[in-house]
Short mmCIF file of C-alpha atoms in Angstrom, two decimals:
data_model
loop_
_atom_site.label_atom_id
_atom_site.label_comp_id
_atom_site.label_asym_id
_atom_site.label_seq_id
_atom_site.Cartn_x
_atom_site.Cartn_y
_atom_site.Cartn_z
CA MET L 620 92.70 37.28 121.05
CA ASP L 621 92.52 38.06 124.91
CA TYR L 622 90.55 41.01 126.17
CA PHE L 623 93.61 43.13 126.72
CA GLY L 624 94.77 42.63 123.13
CA LEU L 625 91.18 43.55 121.90
CA CYS L 626 91.31 46.75 123.95
CA LEU L 627 94.71 47.67 122.82
CA ASP L 628 93.75 47.15 119.21
CA GLY L 629 90.65 49.52 119.78
CA LEU L 630 92.66 52.09 121.43
CA ASN L 631 95.14 51.89 118.44
CA LEU L 632 92.23 52.30 115.91
CA VAL L 633 90.70 55.25 117.82
CA GLY L 634 93.98 57.01 118.22
CA GLN L 635 95.07 56.63 114.65
CA GLY L 636 91.73 57.51 113.38
CA VAL L 637 91.89 60.76 115.33
CA MET L 638 95.52 61.59 114.56
CA HIS L 639 95.31 60.70 110.69
CA ILE L 640 92.06 62.89 110.19
CA ALA L 641 93.63 65.66 112.29
CA PHE L 642 96.76 65.66 110.16
CA VAL L 643 94.97 65.59 106.86
CA SER L 644 92.74 68.42 107.95
CA ARG L 645 95.72 70.63 109.13
CA PHE L 646 97.57 69.65 105.90
CA THR L 647 94.75 70.76 103.65
CA GLY L 648 93.03 73.36 105.62
CA LYS L 649 89.58 71.58 105.57
CA ARG L 650 87.95 71.63 108.88
CA LYS L 651 85.72 68.55 108.58
CA GLY L 652 87.11 66.38 111.25
CA VAL L 653 84.18 64.93 113.25
CA ARG L 654 82.15 63.44 110.43
CA CYS L 655 85.26 62.46 108.46
CA PHE L 656 86.66 60.82 111.76
CA PHE L 657 83.50 58.56 112.29
CA ALA L 658 83.45 57.50 108.65
CA TYR L 659 87.23 56.88 108.68
CA PHE L 660 86.96 54.81 111.94
CA LEU L 661 84.04 52.76 110.68
CA LEU L 662 85.93 51.75 107.60
CA LEU L 663 89.06 50.92 109.63
CA CYS L 664 87.00 48.64 111.85
CA ILE L 665 85.59 46.96 108.78
CA LEU L 666 88.90 46.61 107.34
CA GLU L 667 90.44 45.07 110.52
CA TYR L 668 87.51 42.66 111.00
CA SER L 669 87.61 41.58 107.30
CA PHE L 670 91.35 40.98 107.08
CA ARG L 671 91.35 39.16 110.39
CA LYS L 672 88.65 36.82 109.24
CA LEU L 673 90.20 36.34 105.85
CA SER L 674 93.72 35.96 107.22
CA PHE L 675 95.10 38.60 104.77
CA SER L 676 98.71 39.90 105.18
CA GLY L 677 99.43 43.05 106.87
CA VAL L 678 100.62 44.68 103.75
CA ALA L 679 97.27 44.34 102.11
CA ALA L 680 95.61 45.83 105.37
CA MET L 681 98.04 48.82 105.30
CA GLY L 682 97.70 49.26 101.74
CA SER L 683 93.78 49.23 102.09
CA GLN L 684 94.14 51.85 104.91
CA LEU L 685 96.14 54.13 102.62
CA LEU L 686 93.31 54.01 100.07
CA VAL L 687 90.60 54.59 102.64
CA LEU L 688 92.36 57.72 104.04
CA TYR L 689 92.88 58.90 100.43
CA GLY L 690 89.17 58.36 99.70
CA ILE L 691 88.10 60.36 102.77
CA SER L 692 90.41 63.29 102.03
CA ARG L 693 89.38 63.34 98.33
CA PHE L 694 85.69 62.85 98.57
CA ALA L 695 84.70 63.46 102.06
CA MET L 696 86.78 66.75 102.45
CA GLY L 697 86.76 67.60 98.90
CA ASN L 698 90.66 67.91 98.45
CA LEU L 699 92.61 67.80 95.18
CA PRO L 700 93.81 64.35 94.13
CA SER L 701 97.58 65.38 94.49
CA SER L 702 96.98 66.92 97.90
CA SER L 703 94.86 63.93 99.12
CA CYS L 704 97.52 61.50 97.92
CA ALA L 705 100.43 63.49 99.59
CA ALA L 706 98.45 64.11 102.98
CA SER L 707 97.56 60.35 103.05
CA ILE L 708 101.03 59.00 102.38
CA LEU L 709 102.65 61.48 104.90
CA ALA L 710 99.94 60.83 107.50
CA LEU L 711 100.29 56.90 107.35
CA TYR L 712 104.05 56.90 106.86
CA THR L 713 104.65 58.94 109.87
CA SER L 714 102.27 57.00 111.97
CA TRP L 715 103.79 53.61 110.93
CA LEU L 716 107.29 54.97 111.39
CA SER L 717 106.45 56.16 114.96
CA PHE L 718 104.98 52.71 115.78
CA GLY L 719 108.01 51.03 114.13
CA LEU L 720 110.54 52.94 116.26
CA VAL L 721 108.64 51.87 119.30
CA ASN L 722 108.23 48.37 118.10
CA SER L 723 112.07 48.15 117.75
CA ALA L 724 112.47 49.38 121.31
CA GLU L 725 109.81 46.84 122.48
CA ALA L 726 111.45 43.86 120.68
CA VAL L 727 114.67 44.46 122.80
CA VAL L 728 112.92 45.40 126.21
CA LEU L 729 109.62 43.57 126.62
CA PRO L 730 110.78 39.85 126.06
CA ASN L 731 112.65 40.32 129.44
CA TRP L 732 109.48 41.07 131.23
CA ILE L 733 107.38 38.13 129.94
CA GLY L 734 105.54 36.57 132.77
CA GLU L 735 105.88 39.68 134.93
CA PRO L 736 102.78 41.48 136.26
CA PHE L 737 104.14 44.75 134.77
CA LEU L 738 104.02 43.49 131.09
CA TYR L 739 100.57 44.71 130.45
CA LEU L 740 101.32 48.24 131.76
CA LEU L 741 104.54 48.31 129.68
CA LEU L 742 102.57 47.42 126.54
CA PHE L 743 100.05 50.11 127.40
CA LEU L 744 102.73 52.73 128.07
CA ALA L 745 104.52 51.57 124.80
CA THR L 746 101.42 52.25 122.78
CA LEU L 747 100.97 55.71 124.26
CA SER L 748 104.68 56.40 123.64
CA ALA L 749 104.05 55.63 119.95
CA PHE L 750 101.15 58.07 119.86
CA GLY L 751 103.47 60.76 121.69
CA VAL L 752 106.17 60.12 118.98
CA CYS L 753 103.63 60.23 116.25
CA ALA L 754 102.25 63.61 117.45
CA CYS L 755 105.63 65.10 117.68
CA CYS L 756 106.50 63.99 114.19
CA TYR L 757 103.32 65.32 112.79
CA GLY L 758 104.11 68.76 114.42
CA VAL L 759 107.50 68.74 112.73
CA VAL L 760 106.20 67.79 109.42
CA LEU L 761 103.60 70.30 109.34
CA LYS L 762 105.95 73.04 110.62
CA LEU L 763 108.23 72.19 107.61
CA LEU L 764 105.46 72.47 104.92
CA PRO L 765 104.33 75.63 103.48
CA LEU L 766 100.73 75.61 104.98
CA GLU L 767 99.96 79.17 104.21
CA GLN L 768 99.03 77.85 100.69
CA ARG L 769 97.27 74.72 102.09
CA GLY L 770 95.68 72.33 99.49
CA ASP L 771 96.92 74.55 96.66
CA MET L 772 100.50 74.07 97.44
CA PRO L 773 102.48 74.18 94.21
CA TYR L 774 104.50 71.26 92.82
CA ILE L 775 102.98 69.02 95.55
CA GLY L 776 103.72 66.03 93.14
CA LEU L 777 107.43 66.51 94.16
CA LEU L 778 106.57 64.87 97.48
CA LEU L 779 104.76 61.77 96.08
CA LEU L 780 107.65 59.70 94.88
CA PRO L 781 109.88 59.98 97.96
CA GLY L 782 106.89 59.60 100.02
CA LEU L 783 105.88 56.29 98.37
CA PHE L 784 109.59 55.15 98.70
CA PHE L 785 109.57 55.84 102.48
CA THR L 786 106.27 54.12 102.91
CA ALA L 787 107.18 51.07 101.01
CA ALA L 788 110.36 50.78 103.02
CA GLU L 789 108.44 51.08 106.30
CA LEU L 790 105.81 48.53 105.29
CA TYR L 791 108.62 46.11 104.42
CA ILE L 792 110.19 46.57 107.85
CA LEU L 793 106.89 46.27 109.62
CA HIS L 794 105.80 43.24 107.72
CA THR L 795 109.03 41.25 107.95
CA SER L 796 110.22 42.20 111.47
CA TYR L 797 107.04 42.87 113.57
CA SER L 798 104.20 40.75 112.04
CA THR L 799 104.87 38.10 114.79
CA ALA L 800 105.90 38.29 118.36
CA SER L 801 108.74 36.46 119.83
CA LEU L 802 108.85 35.33 123.45
CA THR L 803 112.59 35.18 123.69
CA ILE L 804 115.36 37.36 122.20
CA THR L 805 118.88 36.51 121.48
CA TRP L 806 121.84 38.84 120.97
CA PRO L 807 121.83 38.54 117.14
CA GLN L 808 118.05 39.52 117.23
CA ALA L 809 118.78 42.44 119.63
CA SER L 810 121.42 43.61 117.14
CA LYS L 811 118.93 43.29 114.20
CA HIS L 812 116.26 45.46 116.11
CA ALA L 813 118.82 47.98 117.01
CA ILE L 814 119.91 48.24 113.41
CA LEU L 815 116.17 48.58 112.36
CA LEU L 816 115.68 51.39 115.00
CA LEU L 817 118.67 53.08 113.44
CA LEU L 818 117.35 52.70 109.88
CA GLN L 819 113.89 54.01 110.78
CA ALA L 820 115.48 57.02 112.66
CA LEU L 821 117.45 57.73 109.35
CA GLY L 822 114.26 57.41 107.38
CA LEU L 823 112.62 59.90 109.55
CA GLY L 824 115.56 62.29 109.07
CA ALA L 825 115.38 61.62 105.26
CA LEU L 826 111.66 62.62 105.39
CA LEU L 827 112.31 65.83 107.37
CA CYS L 828 115.21 66.80 104.86
CA THR L 829 112.94 66.22 101.89
CA LEU L 830 110.10 68.37 103.40
CA TYR L 831 112.57 71.01 104.15
CA ALA L 832 114.00 71.00 100.61
CA TYR L 833 110.40 71.20 99.27
CA ARG L 834 109.69 74.17 101.48
CA ARG L 835 112.69 75.92 100.12
CA ILE L 836 111.66 75.11 96.55
CA CYS L 837 108.22 76.59 97.23
CA GLN L 838 109.79 79.70 98.68
CA GLY L 839 112.15 79.95 95.70
CA PHE L 840 109.07 79.92 93.26
CA GLN L 841 107.31 82.58 95.34
CA ALA L 842 110.27 84.72 95.32
CA GLN L 843 110.59 84.17 91.52
CA ALA L 844 106.97 85.15 91.12
CA SER L 845 107.48 88.22 93.16
CA LEU L 846 110.38 89.08 91.15
CA ASP L 847 108.31 88.72 87.96
CA SER L 848 105.51 90.78 89.43
CA LEU L 849 108.01 93.68 90.19
CA ALA L 850 109.58 93.34 86.75
CA GLN L 851 106.12 93.64 85.10
CA ALA L 852 105.10 96.50 87.19
CA ALA L 853 108.49 98.33 86.62
CA GLU L 854 107.91 97.78 82.82
CA ALA L 855 104.36 99.33 83.20
CA GLN L 856 105.99 102.23 84.97
CA LYS L 857 108.46 102.72 82.29
CA ILE L 858 105.60 102.69 79.65
CA TYR L 859 103.78 105.23 81.78
CA ILE L 860 106.90 107.58 82.06
CA ALA L 861 107.64 107.35 78.33
CA GLU L 862 104.07 107.90 77.40
CA ALA L 863 104.01 110.86 79.64
CA GLN L 864 107.10 112.40 78.40
CA MET L 865 105.83 111.93 74.81
CA ARG L 866 102.44 113.63 75.49
CA TYR L 867 104.36 116.35 77.49
CA GLY L 868 106.41 117.33 74.39
CA GLN L 869 103.46 117.11 72.12
CA THR L 870 101.49 119.53 74.51
CA LYS L 871 104.41 121.83 74.71
CA ALA L 872 104.75 122.02 71.04
CA PHE L 873 101.03 122.54 70.51
CA ARG L 874 101.01 125.35 72.96
CA HIS L 875 104.09 126.88 71.41
CA ASP L 876 102.29 126.87 68.08
CA ILE L 877 98.73 127.73 69.18
CA LYS L 878 99.28 131.52 68.88
CA ASN L 879 100.30 131.03 65.09
CA HIS L 880 97.24 128.84 64.59
CA LEU L 881 94.87 131.41 66.11
CA SER L 882 96.47 134.01 64.01
CA VAL L 883 95.97 131.91 60.87
CA LEU L 884 92.33 131.20 61.76
CA SER L 885 91.69 134.81 62.77
CA GLY L 886 92.97 136.07 59.29
CA LEU L 887 90.77 133.44 57.50
CA LEU L 888 87.84 134.50 59.26
CA ASN L 889 88.40 138.23 59.00
CA GLY L 890 88.91 137.67 55.24
CA GLY L 891 85.45 136.02 54.96
CA LYS L 892 87.00 132.64 54.11
CA TRP L 893 84.46 130.67 56.08
CA GLU L 894 85.04 127.29 54.63
CA GLU L 895 88.80 127.50 54.77
CA GLY L 896 88.41 128.58 58.44
CA LYS L 897 86.02 125.88 59.18
CA ALA L 898 88.51 123.27 57.63
CA TYR L 899 91.41 124.53 59.54
CA LEU L 900 89.49 124.55 62.71
CA GLN L 901 88.65 120.88 62.14
CA LYS L 902 92.53 120.21 61.87
CA LEU L 903 93.19 121.98 64.95
CA GLU L 904 90.44 119.74 66.67
CA LYS L 905 92.12 116.70 65.30
CA ALA L 906 95.59 117.74 66.57
CA SER L 907 94.10 118.46 70.02
CA ASP L 908 92.34 114.94 70.14
CA CYS L 909 95.88 113.37 69.71
CA LEU L 910 96.90 115.01 73.05
CA SER L 911 94.15 113.29 74.89
CA LEU L 912 94.08 109.78 76.28
CA PRO L 913 91.39 107.19 74.95
CA CYS L 914 90.26 106.54 78.54
CA GLU L 915 89.85 108.66 81.50
CA THR L 916 89.61 106.68 84.77
CA GLY L 917 90.63 109.51 87.25
CA ASN L 918 94.10 107.91 87.56
CA PRO L 919 96.81 109.13 85.07
CA VAL L 920 98.81 105.94 85.43
CA VAL L 921 95.93 103.70 84.66
CA ASP L 922 94.79 105.96 81.72
CA ILE L 923 98.22 105.73 80.01
CA LEU L 924 98.49 101.92 80.73
CA LEU L 925 94.99 101.53 79.25
CA GLY L 926 95.89 103.66 76.33
CA GLU L 927 98.86 101.42 75.53
CA LYS L 928 97.25 98.14 76.16
CA LEU L 929 93.91 98.80 74.37
CA GLY L 930 95.90 100.31 71.41
CA ARG L 931 97.59 96.89 71.04
CA ALA L 932 94.29 95.25 71.27
CA LYS L 933 92.81 97.58 68.69
CA ALA L 934 95.88 96.58 66.47
CA GLU L 935 94.86 92.96 66.87
CA GLY L 936 91.25 93.56 65.91
CA ILE L 937 89.91 93.11 69.42
CA GLY L 938 87.02 95.51 70.62
CA ALA L 939 87.26 97.28 73.81
CA GLU L 940 84.76 98.78 76.13
CA VAL L 941 85.77 100.66 79.42
CA SER L 942 83.34 101.67 82.06
CA LEU L 943 85.60 102.60 84.94
CA CYS L 944 86.02 105.69 87.21
CA LEU L 945 88.58 105.06 89.91
CA PRO L 946 87.79 106.80 93.31
CA ASN L 947 90.01 109.68 94.48
CA PRO L 948 91.81 108.86 96.69
CA CYS L 949 91.89 105.26 95.43
CA GLY L 950 93.58 103.60 98.40
CA VAL L 951 95.52 101.52 96.03
CA ASP L 952 99.08 102.27 95.18
CA ASP L 953 99.87 103.15 91.54
CA PHE L 954 102.53 100.40 91.50
CA ASP L 955 99.93 97.72 92.49
CA LEU L 956 97.32 99.05 90.02
CA CYS L 957 100.01 98.56 87.34
CA VAL L 958 100.33 94.91 88.47
CA ILE L 959 96.48 94.41 88.32
CA PHE L 960 95.83 96.16 84.85
CA ALA L 961 99.02 94.99 83.21
CA ASN L 962 98.48 91.23 84.01
CA ALA L 963 94.67 91.28 83.47
CA LEU L 964 95.01 93.03 80.10
CA ASP L 965 97.83 90.93 78.92
CA ASN L 966 95.90 87.88 79.89
CA ALA L 967 92.89 89.16 78.12
CA ILE L 968 94.54 89.99 74.84
CA HIS L 969 96.32 86.58 74.77
CA ALA L 970 93.01 84.80 75.33
CA CYS L 971 91.23 86.83 72.72
CA GLN L 972 94.13 86.07 70.19
CA SER L 973 93.68 82.26 70.95
CA GLY L 974 89.98 82.34 70.12
CA ASN L 975 88.09 82.37 66.99
CA GLY L 976 85.07 84.66 66.06
CA GLU L 977 84.28 87.97 67.63
CA LYS L 978 86.96 89.28 69.93
CA SER L 979 86.18 91.71 72.76
CA ILE L 980 87.44 93.00 76.13
CA ARG L 981 85.23 94.79 78.67
CA ILE L 982 86.54 96.58 81.80
CA MET L 983 84.20 97.72 84.58
CA GLY L 984 84.57 99.06 88.14
CA GLU L 985 82.14 99.76 90.83
CA GLN L 986 82.06 100.98 94.54
CA GLN L 987 80.81 98.31 97.11
CA GLY L 988 81.04 99.97 100.49
CA ASP L 989 84.46 100.26 101.50
CA PHE L 990 85.65 98.06 98.72
CA TYR L 991 86.08 98.66 95.19
CA ARG L 992 85.42 95.97 92.59
CA LEU L 993 87.15 95.71 89.18
CA THR L 994 85.85 93.18 86.49
CA PHE L 995 87.71 92.15 83.37
CA GLU L 996 85.70 90.23 80.82
CA ASN L 997 86.87 88.87 77.49
CA THR L 998 86.33 86.38 74.98
CA CYS L 999 88.26 83.07 75.10
CA PRO L 1000 88.55 79.62 73.44
CA ALA L 1001 86.25 76.90 74.60
CA GLY L 1002 87.17 74.50 77.23
CA PRO L 1003 87.79 74.36 80.96
CA LEU L 1004 89.67 77.14 82.83
CA PRO L 1005 93.36 76.86 82.63
CA PRO L 1006 95.38 76.72 85.96
CA ILE L 1007 96.31 79.93 87.61
CA GLY L 1008 99.48 81.14 86.09
CA THR L 1009 102.06 83.81 87.33
CA GLY L 1010 99.98 86.76 86.18
CA LEU L 1011 96.76 85.73 88.12
CA SER L 1012 98.99 84.75 91.12
CA ASN L 1013 100.43 88.31 91.03
CA ILE L 1014 96.84 89.79 90.95
CA ARG L 1015 95.64 87.71 93.71
CA ALA L 1016 98.74 88.69 95.78
CA VAL L 1017 97.76 92.39 95.31
CA ALA L 1018 94.10 91.86 96.15
CA GLU L 1019 95.09 89.93 99.40
CA LYS L 1020 97.53 92.79 100.28
CA TYR L 1021 94.45 95.12 100.31
CA HIS L 1022 92.36 92.74 102.22
CA GLY L 1023 90.42 91.69 99.17
CA ALA L 1024 89.98 88.67 97.10
CA MET L 1025 90.31 87.48 93.47
CA LEU L 1026 87.69 85.21 91.67
CA THR L 1027 87.75 83.75 88.10
CA GLU L 1028 84.89 82.18 86.21
CA LYS L 1029 84.15 80.98 82.69
CA THR L 1030 80.57 81.10 80.91
CA GLY L 1031 80.63 79.64 77.52
CA ARG L 1032 83.16 81.67 75.51
CA PHE L 1033 83.41 84.52 78.02
CA PHE L 1034 86.07 84.74 80.78
CA SER L 1035 85.58 86.98 83.82
CA LEU L 1036 88.12 88.15 86.39
CA HIS L 1037 86.84 89.72 89.46
CA ILE L 1038 89.06 91.63 91.86
CA LEU L 1039 88.01 93.19 95.17
CA VAL L 1040 90.24 95.48 96.93
CA HIS L 1041 89.83 97.66 100.09
CA ARG L 1042 90.07 101.36 99.46
CA CYS L 1043 91.55 102.43 102.80
CA LYS L 1044 93.62 99.40 104.21
CA GLY L 1045 96.60 98.92 101.95
CA LEU L 1046 99.58 97.59 103.73
#
């Protein structure tokens, strides 16, 4: 290999290393570019040297490059397997496709310049053009992806099969058509490369359409989750209204009859019937207890919702402990409080029902500066944490709305849900 070819290969390795790591970092939201680039570049150099020495095919080299990039994303950056696989496939396919498009143009143009002094300059410019095309394609790909969710993008596996198909097709084109250089070109060959250029352009269009469809799917799931959250909050509001109306009716009836009760009690006491008066007073106390809520947090909506949910838990044999006093003003809309408490308690009751032995739920709240921290603890079956479902996703959305966060953890048979919300900065 001449010095120009060696320098061109070095430029390709450096440029591809930078662009691949930059793309994977943007795709997954992990900013570990410098160290990962040096590790990736070193491995690429080792692969390039080894495959040239052993005369392996280009397909083996490209396949190994895919595995290396996956390993960097998975283990050096700490990304999920599905996200690492999708990021690696998209990064390499887009890169190979960009160079394939330029190669198709080179195959038609450059043979006419063989022996001319401008050939080396044209080869250098063609390489820079490939990097430019690759950068533009990366920008479009990243724009089409729902990067607001980064490495936790839902249903990322939907991209793997079409991505593998596109990558395999591009590998075949590069291996069969551009693995060797031809010094002369005929009209049939020019037609062949023009067709390959068109096919690769269609492949790029198919990729972009696939990514657009994936983005719309993710938006559809997010919209459905939002609708589920609204429906659940509306149901909680219905429970609150129904409970409030019932208690209003009970209070109105009790106030209507209180004079009669007091007359009866006065007659018993005036007649010296102390024991009968004491028993009647106990009945009045029990009747008044029915009008009070089991929990008093300072927020009537939460009080009624807790009464309904914990009443259901008690019927299932689940013990409950509430240590909660919401500040006034709370800073969190009642509608959003319904989302938090309804989802958290529904999940807690379901987890307790699925476990064996003692079943319990504990609810706590405490002020932390300008933030308020809610903690829900409950018993649960043994095993790892389940994936975040719709309920927890809705809670996390409410926490982020109030500039807070949500954290889940599991210790033995106990699951804990921590929610931090800002008191004064609801949107």
